[in-house]
CSV table of C-alpha atoms in Angstrom, one decimal:
chain,number,residue,atom,x,y,z
A,921,UNK,CA,-126.8,21.5,125.9
A,922,UNK,CA,-125.8,21.2,122.3
A,923,UNK,CA,-122.9,23.5,121.4
A,924,UNK,CA,-123.7,26.4,119.1
A,925,UNK,CA,-120.2,26.4,117.6
A,926,UNK,CA,-117.9,23.5,117.0
A,927,UNK,CA,-114.7,23.7,114.9
A,928,UNK,CA,-112.2,20.8,114.5
A,929,UNK,CA,-108.9,20.9,112.8
A,930,UNK,CA,-107.6,17.5,111.8
A,931,UNK,CA,-104.9,18.6,109.4
A,932,UNK,CA,-101.6,19.7,111.0
A,933,UNK,CA,-101.9,20.2,114.7
A,934,UNK,CA,-105.1,18.9,116.1
A,935,UNK,CA,-107.4,21.6,117.4
A,936,UNK,CA,-110.9,21.4,118.9
A,937,UNK,CA,-112.9,24.5,119.6
A,938,UNK,CA,-116.3,24.2,121.3
A,939,UNK,CA,-118.2,27.4,121.8
A,940,UNK,CA,-114.9,29.3,121.9
A,941,UNK,CA,-113.2,27.0,124.3
A,942,UNK,CA,-110.2,24.9,123.2
A,943,UNK,CA,-110.5,21.3,124.2
A,944,UNK,CA,-107.7,19.4,122.5
A,945,UNK,CA,-105.3,19.7,125.4
A,946,UNK,CA,-107.9,17.8,127.6
A,947,UNK,CA,-107.8,14.7,125.4
A,948,UNK,CA,-105.9,11.7,126.8
A,949,UNK,CA,-102.6,11.9,124.9
A,950,UNK,CA,-101.8,10.3,121.5
A,951,UNK,CA,-104.6,7.7,121.7
A,952,UNK,CA,-107.2,10.3,122.6
A,953,UNK,CA,-106.2,12.4,119.5
A,954,UNK,CA,-106.3,9.3,117.3
A,955,UNK,CA,-109.7,8.3,118.7
A,956,UNK,CA,-111.1,11.8,118.0
A,957,UNK,CA,-109.7,11.9,114.5
A,958,UNK,CA,-111.2,8.5,113.7
A,959,UNK,CA,-114.6,9.3,115.2
A,960,UNK,CA,-114.7,12.7,113.3
A,961,UNK,CA,-114.0,10.9,110.0
A,962,UNK,CA,-116.6,8.2,110.8
A,963,UNK,CA,-119.1,10.3,112.6
A,964,UNK,CA,-122.0,9.5,110.3
A,965,UNK,CA,-122.0,5.9,111.5
A,966,UNK,CA,-121.8,4.2,114.9
A,967,UNK,CA,-118.7,2.1,115.7
A,968,UNK,CA,-118.2,-0.6,118.3
A,969,UNK,CA,-115.6,-0.7,121.0
A,970,UNK,CA,-114.2,-3.8,119.3
A,971,UNK,CA,-113.7,-1.8,116.1
A,972,UNK,CA,-112.0,1.0,118.1
A,973,UNK,CA,-109.6,-1.4,119.7
A,974,UNK,CA,-108.6,-2.6,116.2
A,975,UNK,CA,-108.3,1.0,115.0
A,976,UNK,CA,-106.1,2.1,117.8
A,977,UNK,CA,-104.0,-1.0,118.3
A,978,UNK,CA,-104.1,-2.9,114.9
A,979,UNK,CA,-102.8,-6.4,115.4
A,980,UNK,CA,-101.5,-5.6,118.9
A,981,UNK,CA,-104.4,-4.9,121.3
A,982,UNK,CA,-103.5,-4.5,125.0
A,983,UNK,CA,-104.4,-7.4,127.3
A,984,UNK,CA,-107.6,-5.8,128.4
A,985,UNK,CA,-108.6,-4.0,125.2
A,986,UNK,CA,-112.2,-3.4,126.2
A,987,UNK,CA,-111.2,-1.8,129.5
A,988,UNK,CA,-108.6,0.3,127.7
A,989,UNK,CA,-111.2,1.5,125.2
A,990,UNK,CA,-113.7,2.2,127.9
A,991,UNK,CA,-111.2,4.3,129.9
A,992,UNK,CA,-110.1,6.2,126.7
A,993,UNK,CA,-113.7,7.0,125.8
A,994,UNK,CA,-114.5,8.1,129.4
A,995,UNK,CA,-111.6,10.5,129.4
A,996,UNK,CA,-112.4,11.8,125.9
A,997,UNK,CA,-116.0,12.3,126.8
A,998,UNK,CA,-115.0,14.5,129.8
A,999,UNK,CA,-112.8,16.5,127.4
A,1000,UNK,CA,-115.4,16.9,124.6
A,1001,UNK,CA,-118.6,17.0,126.6
A,1002,UNK,CA,-121.3,14.3,126.9
A,1003,UNK,CA,-123.3,16.1,124.3
A,1004,UNK,CA,-120.8,15.3,121.6
A,1005,UNK,CA,-119.7,11.7,122.5
A,1006,UNK,CA,-122.2,9.1,123.3
A,1007,UNK,CA,-121.9,7.3,126.7
A,1008,UNK,CA,-123.8,4.0,126.0
A,1009,UNK,CA,-124.2,1.5,123.3
A,1010,UNK,CA,-122.4,2.0,120.0
A,1011,UNK,CA,-119.9,4.9,120.0
A,1012,UNK,CA,-120.9,7.9,117.9
A,1013,UNK,CA,-119.5,11.4,117.8
A,1014,UNK,CA,-122.5,13.8,117.3
A,1015,UNK,CA,-121.5,17.2,115.9
A,1016,UNK,CA,-124.0,20.0,115.3
A,1017,UNK,CA,-125.1,20.5,111.7
A,1018,UNK,CA,-123.1,23.7,111.6
A,1019,UNK,CA,-119.9,22.1,112.8
A,1020,UNK,CA,-116.8,23.0,110.7
A,1021,UNK,CA,-114.2,20.2,110.0
A,1022,UNK,CA,-111.1,21.4,108.1
A,1023,UNK,CA,-110.7,18.2,106.0
A,1024,UNK,CA,-114.4,18.4,104.9
A,1025,UNK,CA,-113.9,22.1,104.1
A,1026,UNK,CA,-110.9,21.3,101.9
A,1027,UNK,CA,-112.9,18.6,100.0
A,1028,UNK,CA,-115.7,21.1,99.4
A,1029,UNK,CA,-113.4,24.0,98.5
A,1030,UNK,CA,-111.4,22.1,95.9
A,1031,UNK,CA,-114.6,20.9,94.2
A,1032,UNK,CA,-115.8,24.5,94.1
A,1033,UNK,CA,-112.5,25.7,92.7
A,1034,UNK,CA,-112.6,23.1,89.9
A,1035,UNK,CA,-116.2,24.0,89.1
A,1036,UNK,CA,-115.3,27.7,88.9
A,1037,UNK,CA,-112.2,27.0,86.8
A,1038,UNK,CA,-114.3,25.1,84.3
A,1039,UNK,CA,-116.6,28.2,84.0
A,1040,UNK,CA,-113.5,30.5,83.9
A,1041,UNK,CA,-114.7,32.4,87.0
A,1042,UNK,CA,-111.2,33.3,88.1
A,1043,UNK,CA,-111.9,35.2,91.3
A,1044,UNK,CA,-114.2,32.5,92.6
A,1045,UNK,CA,-111.8,29.8,91.7
A,1046,UNK,CA,-108.9,31.6,93.3
A,1047,UNK,CA,-110.7,32.0,96.6
A,1048,UNK,CA,-111.9,28.4,96.9
A,1049,UNK,CA,-108.5,27.0,95.9
A,1050,UNK,CA,-106.7,29.2,98.4
A,1051,UNK,CA,-108.9,27.6,101.1
A,1052,UNK,CA,-108.3,24.0,100.1
A,1053,UNK,CA,-104.5,24.7,99.6
A,1054,UNK,CA,-104.1,26.2,103.0
A,1055,UNK,CA,-105.7,23.2,104.7
A,1056,UNK,CA,-104.1,20.5,102.5
A,1057,UNK,CA,-100.6,21.8,102.9
A,1058,UNK,CA,-100.7,20.9,106.6
A,1059,UNK,CA,-100.9,17.2,106.0
A,1060,UNK,CA,-102.7,14.6,108.1
A,1061,UNK,CA,-101.2,12.7,111.1
A,1062,UNK,CA,-97.7,12.6,109.4
A,1063,UNK,CA,-96.2,10.5,112.2
A,1064,UNK,CA,-98.8,7.8,112.0
A,1065,UNK,CA,-98.9,4.8,109.7
A,1066,UNK,CA,-102.1,3.2,110.8
A,1067,UNK,CA,-104.2,1.5,108.1
A,1068,UNK,CA,-107.0,4.0,108.3
A,1069,UNK,CA,-104.7,7.0,108.3
A,1070,UNK,CA,-102.8,6.4,105.1
A,1071,UNK,CA,-105.8,6.6,102.7
A,1072,UNK,CA,-106.8,9.9,104.2
A,1073,UNK,CA,-103.3,11.2,103.8
A,1074,UNK,CA,-103.2,10.2,100.2
A,1075,UNK,CA,-106.6,11.9,99.6
A,1076,UNK,CA,-105.2,15.1,101.2
A,1077,UNK,CA,-102.1,14.9,99.0
A,1078,UNK,CA,-104.4,14.7,96.0
A,1079,UNK,CA,-106.4,17.7,97.2
A,1080,UNK,CA,-103.1,19.6,97.6
A,1081,UNK,CA,-102.1,19.0,94.0
A,1082,UNK,CA,-105.5,19.9,92.7
A,1083,UNK,CA,-105.6,23.0,94.8
A,1084,UNK,CA,-102.2,24.1,93.5
A,1085,UNK,CA,-103.4,23.5,89.9
A,1086,UNK,CA,-106.6,25.5,90.3
A,1087,UNK,CA,-104.9,28.2,92.3
A,1088,UNK,CA,-102.2,28.7,89.8
A,1089,UNK,CA,-104.7,28.6,86.8
A,1090,UNK,CA,-107.0,31.2,88.5
A,1091,UNK,CA,-104.0,33.5,89.2
A,1092,UNK,CA,-103.0,33.2,85.6
A,1093,UNK,CA,-106.5,33.9,84.5
A,1094,UNK,CA,-106.6,37.0,86.7
A,1095,UNK,CA,-103.3,38.2,85.3
A,1096,UNK,CA,-101.6,41.5,86.1
A,1097,UNK,CA,-100.2,41.3,89.7
A,1098,UNK,CA,-101.3,37.7,90.1
A,1099,UNK,CA,-99.0,36.5,87.4
A,1100,UNK,CA,-96.2,36.2,90.0
A,1101,UNK,CA,-98.6,34.1,92.1
A,1102,UNK,CA,-99.2,31.9,89.1
A,1103,UNK,CA,-95.5,31.4,88.6
A,1104,UNK,CA,-94.9,30.5,92.3
A,1105,UNK,CA,-97.8,28.2,92.5
A,1106,UNK,CA,-97.0,26.3,89.3
A,1107,UNK,CA,-93.3,26.0,90.3
A,1108,UNK,CA,-94.5,24.4,93.6
A,1109,UNK,CA,-96.8,22.1,91.6
A,1110,UNK,CA,-93.9,21.1,89.3
A,1111,UNK,CA,-91.7,20.4,92.3
A,1112,UNK,CA,-94.4,18.3,94.1
A,1113,UNK,CA,-95.6,16.4,91.0
A,1114,UNK,CA,-92.9,16.6,88.3
A,1115,UNK,CA,-94.7,14.1,85.9
A,1116,UNK,CA,-97.9,16.2,86.0
A,1117,UNK,CA,-97.7,18.0,82.7
A,1118,UNK,CA,-100.4,20.4,83.6
A,1119,UNK,CA,-98.0,22.0,86.1
A,1120,UNK,CA,-95.4,22.5,83.5
A,1121,UNK,CA,-97.9,24.0,81.1
A,1122,UNK,CA,-99.1,26.5,83.8
A,1123,UNK,CA,-95.5,27.4,84.6
A,1124,UNK,CA,-94.7,28.0,80.9
A,1125,UNK,CA,-97.8,30.1,80.5
A,1126,UNK,CA,-97.0,32.2,83.6
A,1127,UNK,CA,-93.5,32.8,82.5
A,1128,UNK,CA,-94.5,33.7,79.0
A,1129,UNK,CA,-97.2,36.1,80.3
A,1130,UNK,CA,-94.5,37.8,82.4
A,1131,UNK,CA,-92.3,38.3,79.3
A,1132,UNK,CA,-90.0,35.4,80.0
A,1133,UNK,CA,-90.6,33.3,77.0
A,1134,UNK,CA,-87.1,32.0,76.9
A,1135,UNK,CA,-87.5,30.6,80.5
A,1136,UNK,CA,-90.8,29.0,79.4
A,1137,UNK,CA,-89.0,27.2,76.6
A,1138,UNK,CA,-86.4,26.0,79.1
A,1139,UNK,CA,-89.1,24.5,81.2
A,1140,UNK,CA,-90.4,22.7,78.1
A,1141,UNK,CA,-86.9,21.3,77.3
A,1142,UNK,CA,-86.5,20.1,80.9
A,1143,UNK,CA,-89.8,18.4,80.8
A,1144,UNK,CA,-88.9,16.7,77.5
A,1145,UNK,CA,-85.6,15.4,79.1
A,1146,UNK,CA,-87.4,14.2,82.2
A,1147,UNK,CA,-90.1,12.3,80.3
A,1148,UNK,CA,-87.6,10.8,77.8
A,1149,UNK,CA,-85.1,9.7,80.4
A,1150,UNK,CA,-87.6,8.4,82.9
A,1151,UNK,CA,-90.5,7.1,80.8
A,1152,UNK,CA,-89.2,7.1,77.2
A,1153,UNK,CA,-92.1,9.3,76.0
A,1154,UNK,CA,-92.7,12.8,74.7
A,1155,UNK,CA,-95.0,15.5,76.1
A,1156,UNK,CA,-98.6,15.2,75.3
A,1157,UNK,CA,-100.2,17.2,72.4
A,1158,UNK,CA,-101.5,20.0,74.6
A,1159,UNK,CA,-98.0,20.7,75.9
A,1160,UNK,CA,-96.4,20.5,72.4
A,1161,UNK,CA,-99.1,22.9,71.2
A,1162,UNK,CA,-98.3,25.4,73.9
A,1163,UNK,CA,-94.6,25.1,73.2
A,1164,UNK,CA,-95.3,25.9,69.5
A,1165,UNK,CA,-97.4,28.8,70.4
A,1166,UNK,CA,-94.7,30.3,72.7
A,1167,UNK,CA,-92.1,29.8,69.9
A,1168,UNK,CA,-94.5,31.7,67.5
A,1169,UNK,CA,-94.9,34.5,70.0
A,1170,UNK,CA,-98.2,33.3,71.4
A,1171,UNK,CA,-99.0,32.1,74.9
A,1172,UNK,CA,-102.7,31.6,74.9
A,1173,UNK,CA,-104.1,29.7,77.8
A,1174,UNK,CA,-104.9,26.1,76.8
């Protein structure tokens, strides 16, 4: 019988919930977790056992790779249920249409946040960005350096930065008690991506909006020093315009 509820968390600690029952502890160790992660990411296509051997043991397959993959699939099928993992032919993970996968939820949420930000719909942007930020902060298989893992990790790192930016911008747009949130989020963004000028601008705006114009000017000076010493360039026109506005007693959102 097809499950009515399936939730899979790939970011951070792996978690699999099928109809309210946790299944991740039933998977066969590290290889079982890697197998599941790969199959979830590639579930819209069938993969061969030869491909799986290369995915799990790149360049160093065990002596009897086909038998090892077969045993791993057999144990994983018992853990997940035959309705989710095919038993014959090409390997395919079949999730219900309503299945929730955290990485896919993060991708969708950050797009919704950026769309809402473009329309200046602060509350909608704030909620979507919070979702993608919560997921992307957890990272993806941090102990693994397999060829197929690294691109996903990079994508998640990009989602994290975009989420921080939209989250901070939305909090700035909401104002009032959310200005402190805007400052915290933009400080985190500056720390994570010091050459991303949008983070510095958000921090300058948040500080100025909280009545700390002098601190905002210090942020600008620190950015100038960083860019000059590391890259030999000056801040871009938007950042210089914001700096001039704060000097003149204005801190409009750019």
